[in-house]
Amino acid sequence: MHSPRTGPRADQRLNLARRSGVACNRCRSRKTKCAGTPPYACVACRNSRQTCTYPSSEKKITIPESYFLELRALARASKSQPVETHPEPAEESPTEAGWALAETGNWFAGDSGQYHYMGSSSSNYIANSINPTTETLAWHLHPHYTDSSWIRRDVDPTLPQLPPYEHAKRLYRAQHAYLGTIFSFVRDVDFYQRLDRLYSRPPNVSDREDCLVYCQMLLVFGFGQMYSVNQWVGDEGPPGFVYFKHALKFLPDAHEDGSILFVEVLSYVAYFLQTLNRRDSAYIYIGLALRMAISLGLHQEVVDQAMGAEEREHRRRVWWSIYSMDRLLSLTSGRPFSIQDADINLVLPSRNGDEDPRISSILACYAQLSRIQGTIGEEIYRKKQTSGSNLFTSVHRIMKSLSDWFGNLPEDLRINTASPPTGLSRGIISTQLHYYHCINMTVRPLLLYAVQRQMAANNGPSSHSIWEDGIQSNIMGVIDTSIAAARSSMALWKMAAEYNLVATYGFIDGEQAFSNALLLVMVNIAFPYKDQDASAMNAALAVLQGMAEKGNRYMQACHSLLVRISSNISAIVPANRQNMEASSPRNGTETVLAIQNNDIAQSMGPETGLNQAADDSLGLNSCDDPGLWAEVLDSIGIDMDRQWIESALLRE
């Protein structure tokens, strides 16, 4: 019997793992039809109370050749990828393995054909696994109230003044350059089809998908205007805000049926809200998007063999984009993540057809960094470390992961600041800046501790004491790595400005520029004066000032705050520090990593860059000073938000 909510064809596809065409031995010998459901007894044997056994031969199934080739390519790719160094789980005993629930039958389709996923802990899943019929899990979608008219709310179909058709295409390309290269929320083919739909007829407000299409198109226009404008003097919010306001009118409520398009739209809304500095709302919306994606099973590989390779890749890219955005918005606002890595069973994005291989490489590399970013949030800021040694171990492991990531970075994603390639991709710049930002976030608590120690030393009996006197070299090596990464970021910001690739109003650019400037201000407070550090700090403040002068009010506030803090440096730093020699580096790591005349690819490469520094120069193989790491642990609050550091600096 088929569920009323799924057709026979869908039922057959989704139950390949449970349905069997194998007849039992008794029915086979009697030459009668057998409704075989191994390992359970068939109906005929059960009714006659006979022992029901099945032959041991496995069922052979036919799959499309394209699906076989895709699986083979994925298997080869997984073998060629470096194995990440994670603690190996304890081996399961035979008894424990017997309790494991197989991931079969977790998928089902609703009325619209949209896939849904249910985890193995659900009572519905357990009940259905012992159901002798061929029903899928779709029966659990049956509502208590069949009238669904209450779900839809009235929508005002009024559209804002749309841009000319050709200009709309330019807006799409602008948002794609900054967002689409690292977050895949709308494919080219989908956009141009929906664009024709937008300009050909008014929206059908009674149709949920139509509303989602119009909402997405207006959001794309909003982001396109945001990333196309270098200076804004309008009175109606930042560039793109008018499109965003109208887009919200078409946004369906969260209690309506989910879809991949709905997930994409919610993610766009979350990011625009974050750009408006509405952090709470952004966190809520990205949580909605991620939970809807989980309910659709985007975090798992699909078992349906009839699904094409292109659609599978689309699902993967949407998932990893949501994942990366959730990690980004959660970490920068100091909140827990919405999903753990252990719950994800999905390969990273890979090349789709004959597209430019850099497209999938950027998405995959960015997602890998987001994984590391999740570890930073959990182990440095969120996890309640029991000792300073545990914190040291976490920092060591994260820096090693970042080193491995850079060492495995494809050659066509590396940047040479001395002779940058023609047609430089903003996606490559975004990926590199994300990498340096991860280093920044890892070491920032240690730098705050250094600032607090130096301020305490300034107020001590010897006004010329330096907090780092007597500190182990491994700790100074970690700090020097972050300083070199901050300088490398400034080299990238300078290059991006020369190519007009700085997003004046974009959230990520503003967040990373502010975080970088904050770190360099802390460096100039905590350490003896050096021309390199002071110049890098001034350059970082100039980036913020440029954004502020072009109309970014939030960056104006951030810049003013750092100027107030940095203006007190001369008062807090002992007088003799300002006359210290600036030519000698603190250790060899700084010489290796500093971006001076060499290009980033050289100085940060696998032979001489962070790879070597993390393993050798930093000396992170042992915790030489557990007492100091314990003090650093005490200085870390439960909030990873950068405002925590700002408040601490102002209190001092």
XYZ file of C-alpha atoms in Angstrom:
652
model
C 0.000 0.000 0.000
C 1.322 3.384 -0.919
C 1.105 6.429 1.261
C -1.482 8.927 -0.011
C 1.252 11.547 0.066
C 3.671 9.804 -2.255
C 3.222 8.114 -5.606
C 4.365 4.587 -6.412
C 7.339 5.847 -8.385
C 8.692 7.941 -5.522
C 7.948 5.076 -3.171
C 9.990 2.697 -5.266
C 12.942 5.105 -5.512
C 13.131 5.864 -1.829
C 12.885 2.291 -0.610
C 15.569 0.607 -2.669
C 17.506 0.047 0.541
C 14.584 -1.760 2.313
C 12.504 -3.446 -0.384
C 13.670 -6.793 -1.627
C 12.798 -8.808 -4.676
C 14.164 -11.986 -3.057
C 11.569 -14.717 -2.536
C 11.861 -16.994 0.491
C 12.932 -20.621 0.021
C 9.438 -22.025 0.792
C 7.638 -19.798 -1.730
C 10.363 -20.455 -4.273
C 9.914 -24.226 -3.973
C 6.119 -23.885 -4.223
C 6.451 -21.506 -7.204
C 4.172 -18.948 -5.551
C 4.533 -15.174 -5.320
C 6.353 -13.992 -2.224
C 6.042 -10.548 -0.650
C 9.544 -10.931 0.691
C 10.641 -8.447 3.345
C 13.978 -9.842 4.601
C 14.860 -10.500 7.339
C 11.189 -10.729 8.399
C 8.947 -13.650 7.539
C 6.805 -13.216 4.449
C 3.032 -13.044 4.755
C 2.493 -16.581 3.399
C 4.900 -18.222 5.853
C 3.620 -16.122 8.729
C 0.002 -17.074 8.050
C 0.860 -20.776 7.789
C 3.231 -20.556 10.780
C 6.120 -21.968 8.761
C 9.791 -21.127 9.106
C 10.691 -18.466 6.569
C 14.267 -18.371 5.270
C 15.834 -16.458 2.393
C 18.711 -17.345 0.071
C 21.999 -15.686 0.934
C 22.540 -14.140 -2.508
C 22.601 -10.357 -2.686
C 20.229 -8.431 -4.894
C 21.756 -6.788 -7.945
C 20.530 -3.330 -8.847
C 20.985 -1.228 -11.968
C 22.259 2.331 -11.704
C 22.910 4.954 -14.391
C 26.468 5.048 -15.693
C 26.720 8.770 -14.892
C 25.960 8.035 -11.228
C 28.597 5.281 -11.166
C 31.195 7.619 -12.694
C 30.350 10.296 -10.141
C 30.780 7.877 -7.231
C 34.095 6.683 -8.630
C 35.327 10.279 -9.029
C 34.320 11.100 -5.462
C 36.112 8.024 -4.167
C 39.305 8.967 -5.994
C 39.045 12.560 -4.796
C 38.635 11.469 -1.181
C 41.751 9.304 -1.443
C 43.783 12.183 -2.852
C 42.715 14.657 -0.166
C 44.935 14.954 2.919
C 43.667 13.235 5.988
C 42.764 15.723 8.718
C 44.366 15.120 12.059
C 41.549 14.526 14.500
C 41.489 12.299 17.559
C 40.560 8.815 16.410
C 37.304 7.546 17.903
C 37.452 4.479 20.057
C 36.889 1.258 18.179
C 33.416 -0.176 18.556
C 33.045 -3.622 20.009
C 30.881 -6.133 18.123
C 28.170 -5.629 20.725
C 28.215 -1.849 20.302
C 28.193 -2.149 16.520
C 25.038 -4.214 16.723
C 23.200 -1.312 18.329
C 24.036 1.064 15.475
C 21.091 2.175 13.356
C 21.616 2.016 9.620
C 21.002 5.252 7.712
C 18.407 3.674 5.428
C 14.813 4.737 5.137
C 15.576 8.205 6.542
C 14.459 9.878 3.320
C 10.943 10.514 2.104
C 9.137 12.876 -0.247
C 6.222 15.185 0.466
C 3.366 16.218 -1.790
C 5.587 18.557 -3.816
C 8.281 15.922 -4.321
C 10.627 17.808 -1.987
C 12.914 15.487 -0.041
C 12.761 15.393 3.744
C 15.103 13.765 6.230
C 14.408 12.176 9.621
C 17.115 11.097 12.030
C 17.351 7.624 13.520
C 16.431 8.777 17.045
C 12.865 9.619 15.973
C 10.105 7.318 17.217
C 8.491 7.628 13.799
C 11.651 6.290 12.170
C 11.900 3.371 14.619
C 8.231 2.488 14.112
C 8.547 2.632 10.356
C 11.668 0.451 10.372
C 9.620 -2.463 11.744
C 6.602 -1.722 9.551
C 6.137 -4.803 7.321
C 4.546 -2.713 4.547
C 6.350 -0.610 1.973
C 5.196 2.720 3.382
C 7.696 5.546 3.621
C 8.008 8.047 6.440
C 5.733 10.443 4.565
C 2.806 9.369 6.769
C 4.182 11.428 9.648
C 3.560 14.633 7.648
C -0.207 14.170 7.936
C -1.465 17.368 9.615
C -3.950 17.509 12.465
C -5.816 20.161 10.496
C -6.119 19.643 6.759
C -7.092 23.192 5.776
C -3.794 24.868 4.868
C -5.215 28.237 3.843
C -4.248 29.717 7.214
C -0.551 29.234 6.430
C -0.434 31.916 3.746
C -0.691 35.536 4.801
C -1.757 38.418 2.614
C 1.096 39.893 0.579
C 1.245 43.328 -0.985
C 2.172 42.686 -4.639
C 3.574 46.195 -5.119
C 7.130 46.129 -6.447
C 9.711 48.895 -6.110
C 11.054 50.618 -9.190
C 12.990 47.824 -10.865
C 16.346 48.567 -12.502
C 16.581 48.338 -16.285
C 16.951 44.764 -17.479
C 20.624 45.038 -18.454
C 21.455 46.925 -15.257
C 19.808 44.115 -13.285
C 22.332 41.724 -14.818
C 25.176 43.998 -13.728
C 23.793 44.049 -10.183
C 23.782 40.262 -10.174
C 27.399 40.122 -11.335
C 28.395 42.610 -8.626
C 26.857 40.581 -5.794
C 28.243 37.372 -7.287
C 31.791 38.753 -7.260
C 31.670 39.396 -3.509
C 29.117 36.875 -2.218
C 28.520 34.269 -4.900
C 32.135 33.149 -4.995
C 32.105 32.067 -1.329
C 28.363 31.477 -0.732
C 26.474 29.608 -3.453
C 22.867 30.713 -2.978
C 21.755 31.216 -6.577
C 23.036 29.531 -9.718
C 23.553 31.476 -12.921
C 20.976 29.463 -14.824
C 18.395 29.916 -12.062
C 18.979 33.648 -11.818
C 18.496 34.383 -15.508
C 15.361 32.236 -15.678
C 13.903 34.003 -12.660
C 14.960 37.379 -13.995
C 12.861 36.802 -17.123
C 10.010 35.743 -14.877
C 10.319 38.926 -12.828
C 10.185 41.233 -15.848
C 7.496 39.333 -17.750
C 4.573 39.380 -15.317
C 3.455 40.562 -11.879
C 3.950 38.208 -8.922
C 1.326 35.655 -7.957
C 1.161 36.400 -4.238
C -0.931 33.299 -3.560
C 1.911 31.068 -4.744
C 4.696 30.469 -2.216
C 7.394 29.700 -4.775
C 6.519 32.795 -6.784
C 6.914 34.911 -3.650
C 10.274 33.277 -2.933
C 11.479 33.986 -6.469
C 10.537 37.668 -6.263
C 12.038 37.912 -2.777
C 15.319 36.411 -3.953
C 15.532 38.655 -7.009
C 15.001 41.800 -4.927
C 17.641 40.640 -2.441
C 20.096 40.085 -5.291
C 19.399 43.623 -6.526
C 19.947 44.930 -2.997
C 23.301 43.203 -2.617
C 24.271 44.206 -6.137
C 23.657 47.854 -5.349
C 25.511 47.518 -2.055
C 28.612 46.141 -3.764
C 28.401 48.507 -6.744
C 28.469 51.738 -4.743
C 31.663 53.178 -3.268
C 30.002 56.162 -1.623
C 26.430 56.632 -0.432
C 24.652 59.780 0.650
C 21.044 58.564 0.557
C 18.602 59.086 3.421
C 16.865 55.708 3.092
C 19.481 53.511 4.689
C 22.584 51.973 3.114
C 22.695 51.107 -0.602
C 20.287 48.317 -1.481
C 18.094 48.863 1.569
C 15.001 49.831 -0.464
C 15.146 46.538 -2.357
C 15.653 44.684 0.922
C 12.571 46.247 2.527
C 10.380 45.253 -0.408
C 11.904 41.775 -0.475
C 10.774 41.142 3.099
C 7.164 41.637 2.040
C 7.428 38.580 -0.209
C 9.258 36.426 2.351
C 7.000 33.525 3.416
C 6.624 32.764 7.096
C 8.885 30.158 8.653
C 5.930 27.854 9.389
C 5.343 27.300 5.669
C 6.762 24.318 3.803
C 10.517 24.330 3.341
C 12.481 24.082 0.108
C 16.028 24.657 -1.098
C 14.942 27.982 -2.597
C 13.483 28.957 0.785
C 16.804 28.078 2.438
C 18.714 30.227 -0.051
C 16.404 33.195 0.526
C 16.599 32.943 4.333
C 20.394 32.927 4.123
C 20.369 36.078 1.991
C 18.056 37.772 4.505
C 20.329 36.783 7.398
C 23.398 38.228 5.726
C 21.696 41.501 4.813
C 20.499 41.880 8.407
C 24.064 41.308 9.596
C 25.217 43.997 7.171
C 22.705 46.330 8.833
C 24.339 45.342 12.162
C 21.137 43.692 13.370
C 23.039 40.778 14.852
C 20.217 39.184 16.817
C 17.910 39.079 13.803
C 20.699 37.788 11.561
C 21.491 34.990 14.020
C 17.832 33.970 14.147
C 17.429 33.907 10.374
C 20.612 31.954 9.676
C 19.429 29.502 12.326
C 16.117 29.161 10.496
C 17.934 28.582 7.219
C 20.228 25.955 8.693
C 17.463 24.074 10.496
C 15.330 24.071 7.359
C 18.330 22.734 5.436
C 18.721 19.953 8.003
C 15.029 19.055 7.710
C 15.554 18.760 3.948
C 18.584 16.547 4.515
C 21.086 18.863 2.867
C 23.670 17.831 5.468
C 23.564 14.227 4.228
C 24.313 12.571 0.910
C 21.099 11.683 -0.929
C 20.346 7.974 -1.403
C 18.110 8.530 -4.430
C 20.041 7.115 -7.372
C 17.788 8.870 -9.880
C 19.056 12.307 -8.800
C 21.488 13.777 -11.297
C 25.050 14.832 -10.543
C 24.277 18.526 -11.062
C 21.437 18.526 -8.540
C 23.563 16.634 -6.009
C 26.314 19.217 -6.361
C 23.778 22.023 -5.997
C 22.600 20.588 -2.667
C 26.193 20.265 -1.437
C 27.083 23.830 -2.349
C 23.981 25.252 -0.713
C 24.681 23.284 2.458
C 28.337 24.273 2.796
C 27.405 27.894 2.087
C 24.876 27.895 4.939
C 27.373 26.101 7.149
C 30.079 28.703 6.472
C 27.689 31.591 7.019
C 26.437 30.110 10.296
C 30.005 29.711 11.549
C 30.843 33.262 10.489
C 27.799 35.025 11.966
C 27.838 32.956 15.156
C 31.534 33.424 15.881
C 31.563 37.168 15.221
C 28.545 37.702 17.477
C 29.685 35.353 20.236
C 26.946 32.731 20.008
C 26.870 28.923 19.793
C 26.833 27.203 16.423
C 23.692 25.553 15.095
C 25.193 22.162 14.186
C 28.188 20.038 15.117
C 30.562 18.630 12.505
C 29.869 15.094 13.708
C 26.279 15.418 12.452
C 27.341 16.183 8.872
C 27.920 13.439 6.317
C 28.530 15.287 3.073
C 31.473 15.684 0.731
C 32.842 19.134 -0.043
C 31.963 20.958 -3.284
C 33.647 19.600 -6.390
C 33.906 20.617 -10.026
C 30.585 20.622 -11.855
C 30.866 19.766 -15.537
C 33.206 21.980 -17.543
C 33.058 24.995 -15.210
C 36.161 26.880 -14.075
C 37.801 24.603 -11.468
C 38.508 27.617 -9.249
C 34.772 27.987 -8.561
C 34.497 24.730 -6.632
C 38.011 25.101 -5.173
C 37.132 28.424 -3.542
C 33.886 27.032 -2.113
C 35.646 23.932 -0.766
C 38.615 25.828 0.708
C 36.313 28.378 2.318
C 34.240 25.588 3.867
C 37.397 23.944 5.231
C 38.379 27.222 6.876
C 34.880 27.473 8.325
C 35.397 24.066 9.925
C 38.546 25.363 11.571
C 36.653 28.503 12.542
C 34.132 26.274 14.298
C 36.939 24.632 16.260
C 38.201 28.085 17.247
C 34.796 29.029 18.586
C 34.270 25.772 20.455
C 37.733 25.223 21.931
C 39.138 28.721 22.410
C 36.059 30.681 23.436
C 33.180 28.363 24.258
C 34.643 25.188 25.709
C 35.235 25.284 29.450
C 38.903 24.326 29.531
C 39.953 22.623 32.739
C 43.560 23.794 32.615
C 45.947 26.071 30.806
C 47.563 23.015 29.232
C 44.271 22.165 27.519
C 44.062 25.673 26.091
C 47.642 25.361 24.883
C 46.788 22.056 23.187
C 43.799 23.616 21.431
C 45.853 26.545 20.144
C 48.548 24.150 18.955
C 46.055 21.955 17.113
C 44.274 24.898 15.470
C 47.504 26.509 14.287
C 48.600 23.151 12.871
C 45.271 22.829 11.023
C 45.689 26.301 9.548
C 49.225 25.429 8.527
C 48.036 22.264 6.783
C 45.226 24.172 5.072
C 47.618 26.703 3.589
C 50.085 24.024 2.601
C 47.365 22.231 0.608
C 45.952 25.391 -0.983
C 45.772 24.979 -4.790
C 48.368 26.976 -6.660
C 45.766 28.962 -8.616
C 44.274 30.239 -5.340
C 47.527 31.730 -4.072
C 48.258 35.441 -4.410
C 51.563 37.058 -5.258
C 51.437 40.674 -4.111
C 54.535 41.513 -6.132
C 52.938 40.526 -9.441
C 49.229 39.774 -8.947
C 47.538 37.864 -11.761
C 45.423 39.609 -14.334
C 41.713 39.345 -13.660
C 42.229 38.852 -9.917
C 39.214 37.124 -8.377
C 37.583 38.687 -5.363
C 36.778 35.151 -4.201
C 40.502 34.389 -3.878
C 41.019 37.566 -1.849
C 38.069 36.663 0.394
C 39.494 33.190 1.012
C 42.951 34.515 1.926
C 41.481 37.152 4.254
C 39.360 34.447 5.885
C 42.548 32.479 6.544
C 44.299 35.409 8.232
C 41.156 36.176 10.206
C 41.197 32.627 11.625
C 44.760 33.196 12.864
C 43.615 36.487 14.366
C 40.714 34.846 16.220
C 42.929 32.056 17.550
C 45.563 34.316 19.085
C 43.427 37.305 20.073
C 42.741 36.171 23.678
C 46.482 35.769 24.214
C 47.040 39.294 22.902
C 44.380 40.692 25.217
C 46.166 38.997 28.091
C 49.428 40.597 26.921
C 47.772 44.013 26.862
C 46.427 43.565 30.374
C 49.823 42.395 31.633
C 51.602 45.370 30.063
C 49.088 47.830 31.488
C 49.589 46.298 34.903
C 53.367 46.575 34.438
C 52.996 50.241 33.527
C 51.253 50.889 36.819
C 53.772 48.876 38.809
C 56.780 50.046 40.817
C 58.959 50.043 37.697
C 57.248 52.115 35.044
C 59.675 50.876 32.392
C 59.106 47.129 32.842
C 58.054 45.031 29.877
C 55.548 42.245 30.415
C 57.192 39.821 27.967
C 60.449 39.647 29.936
C 60.985 36.016 30.897
C 58.121 34.692 28.741
C 58.729 31.410 26.950
C 59.556 31.669 23.247
C 56.687 29.416 22.180
C 54.130 31.938 23.445
C 55.903 34.811 21.747
C 56.058 32.733 18.578
C 52.275 32.341 18.501
C 51.819 36.080 18.966
C 54.386 36.890 16.291
C 52.526 34.642 13.868
C 49.336 36.623 14.389
C 51.206 39.915 13.924
C 52.686 38.695 10.652
C 49.235 37.524 9.542
C 47.838 40.982 10.317
C 50.532 42.576 8.174
C 49.775 40.098 5.402
C 46.133 41.111 5.616
C 47.150 44.724 5.138
C 49.064 43.764 1.990
C 45.894 42.141 0.679
C 43.731 45.128 1.620
C 46.123 47.393 -0.229
C 45.963 45.199 -3.328
C 42.167 44.972 -3.146
C 41.933 48.767 -2.954
C 44.149 49.147 -6.023
C 41.819 46.835 -7.971
C 38.699 48.511 -6.523
C 37.744 45.260 -4.767
C 36.986 46.590 -1.279
C 33.337 46.390 -0.231
C 32.668 49.667 1.558
C 29.382 48.434 3.029
C 29.921 44.667 3.073
C 29.800 42.961 6.459
C 32.744 40.590 5.976
C 35.094 43.305 4.754
C 34.109 45.603 7.586
C 34.370 42.864 10.211
C 37.768 41.633 9.071
C 39.178 45.133 8.597
C 38.040 46.137 12.084
C 39.290 42.898 13.649
C 42.662 43.358 11.952
C 42.962 46.967 13.113
C 41.948 45.956 16.644
C 44.690 43.330 16.775
C 47.335 45.794 15.581
C 46.227 48.372 18.150
C 46.630 45.721 20.847
C 50.080 44.856 19.507
C 51.211 48.467 19.760
C 49.978 48.616 23.346
C 51.519 45.350 24.503
C 54.948 45.410 22.851
C 57.918 47.755 22.470
C 57.557 50.330 19.741
C 58.455 49.168 16.242
C 58.044 51.117 13.036
C 56.546 48.079 11.292
C 53.855 47.629 13.930
C 53.009 51.317 14.067
C 52.848 51.618 10.279
C 50.636 48.548 10.002
C 48.297 49.916 12.671
C 48.019 53.282 10.938
C 47.356 51.566 7.611
C 44.626 49.430 9.197
C 43.012 52.501 10.746
C 43.177 54.205 7.349
C 41.167 51.354 5.809
C 38.445 51.871 8.416
C 38.572 55.625 7.944
C 38.094 55.188 4.199
C 34.948 53.118 4.764
C 33.678 55.649 7.290
C 34.231 58.639 5.013
C 32.276 56.924 2.242
C 29.151 56.697 4.368
C 29.493 53.515 6.424
C 28.254 54.772 9.781
C 29.011 51.598 11.650
C 32.622 51.624 10.480
C 32.753 55.266 11.514
C 31.873 54.232 15.070
C 34.431 51.400 14.980
C 37.139 53.726 13.707
C 36.382 56.325 16.386
C 36.637 53.689 19.103
C 40.041 52.451 17.955
C 41.324 56.002 17.547
C 40.380 56.702 21.177
C 42.191 53.573 22.319
C 45.274 54.126 20.168
C 45.544 57.775 21.211
C 46.389 56.585 24.730
C 49.241 54.353 23.601
C 51.832 57.076 24.142
C 50.538 57.526 27.681
C 50.642 53.842 28.601
C 53.872 52.810 26.895
C 57.011 53.488 28.953
C 59.125 56.298 27.558
C 62.176 54.147 26.867
C 60.119 51.778 24.690
C 59.556 54.449 22.082
C 63.314 54.750 21.546
C 64.004 51.036 21.236
C 65.660 49.660 18.139
C 63.030 48.625 15.608
C 65.271 46.633 13.339
C 65.654 43.396 15.308
C 62.676 41.041 15.222
C 61.417 39.290 18.358
C 62.240 35.874 16.930
C 62.808 34.010 13.698
C 59.112 33.468 13.057
C 58.520 37.147 12.470
C 61.282 37.247 9.874
C 59.784 34.247 8.098
C 56.226 35.546 8.098
C 56.518 39.316 7.769
C 55.289 40.660 4.469
C 57.977 43.058 3.376
C 59.431 42.630 -0.102
C 58.449 38.986 -0.618
C 55.107 37.849 -1.894
C 52.529 36.155 0.285
C 52.807 32.857 -1.497
C 56.540 32.737 -0.754
C 56.478 33.865 2.839
C 53.419 31.826 3.798
C 54.163 28.795 1.647
C 54.421 25.222 2.900
C 58.226 25.230 3.002
C 58.922 28.528 4.753
C 55.591 29.850 5.950
C 53.103 29.016 8.624
C 53.579 25.311 7.991
C 57.130 25.458 9.237
C 56.320 27.998 11.903
C 53.603 25.907 13.469
C 55.800 22.826 13.611
C 59.225 24.247 14.401
C 59.649 27.953 15.024
C 56.761 28.328 17.418
C 58.036 25.529 19.615
C 54.504 24.359 20.331
C 55.471 20.776 20.992
C 55.366 21.239 24.756
C 53.686 23.538 27.210
C 56.693 25.172 28.873
C 54.686 27.621 30.973
C 51.331 26.104 32.038
C 50.890 28.801 34.670
C 50.821 31.556 32.068
C 48.370 29.630 29.885
C 46.171 29.214 32.952
C 46.196 32.991 33.412
C 45.264 33.432 29.752
C 42.418 30.993 30.326
C 41.156 33.082 33.232
C 41.185 36.204 31.066
C 38.915 34.646 28.422
C 35.230 35.359 29.007
C 32.434 33.145 27.768
C 31.734 35.557 24.910
C 33.837 35.501 21.759
C 32.367 38.782 20.543
C 34.975 41.389 19.673
C 33.026 43.891 21.825
C 34.241 41.904 24.817
C 37.812 42.938 23.940
C 36.790 46.517 23.204
C 35.175 46.809 26.633
C 38.223 45.308 28.318
C 40.538 47.792 26.624
C 38.354 50.741 27.527
C 38.139 49.594 31.150
C 41.907 49.556 31.328
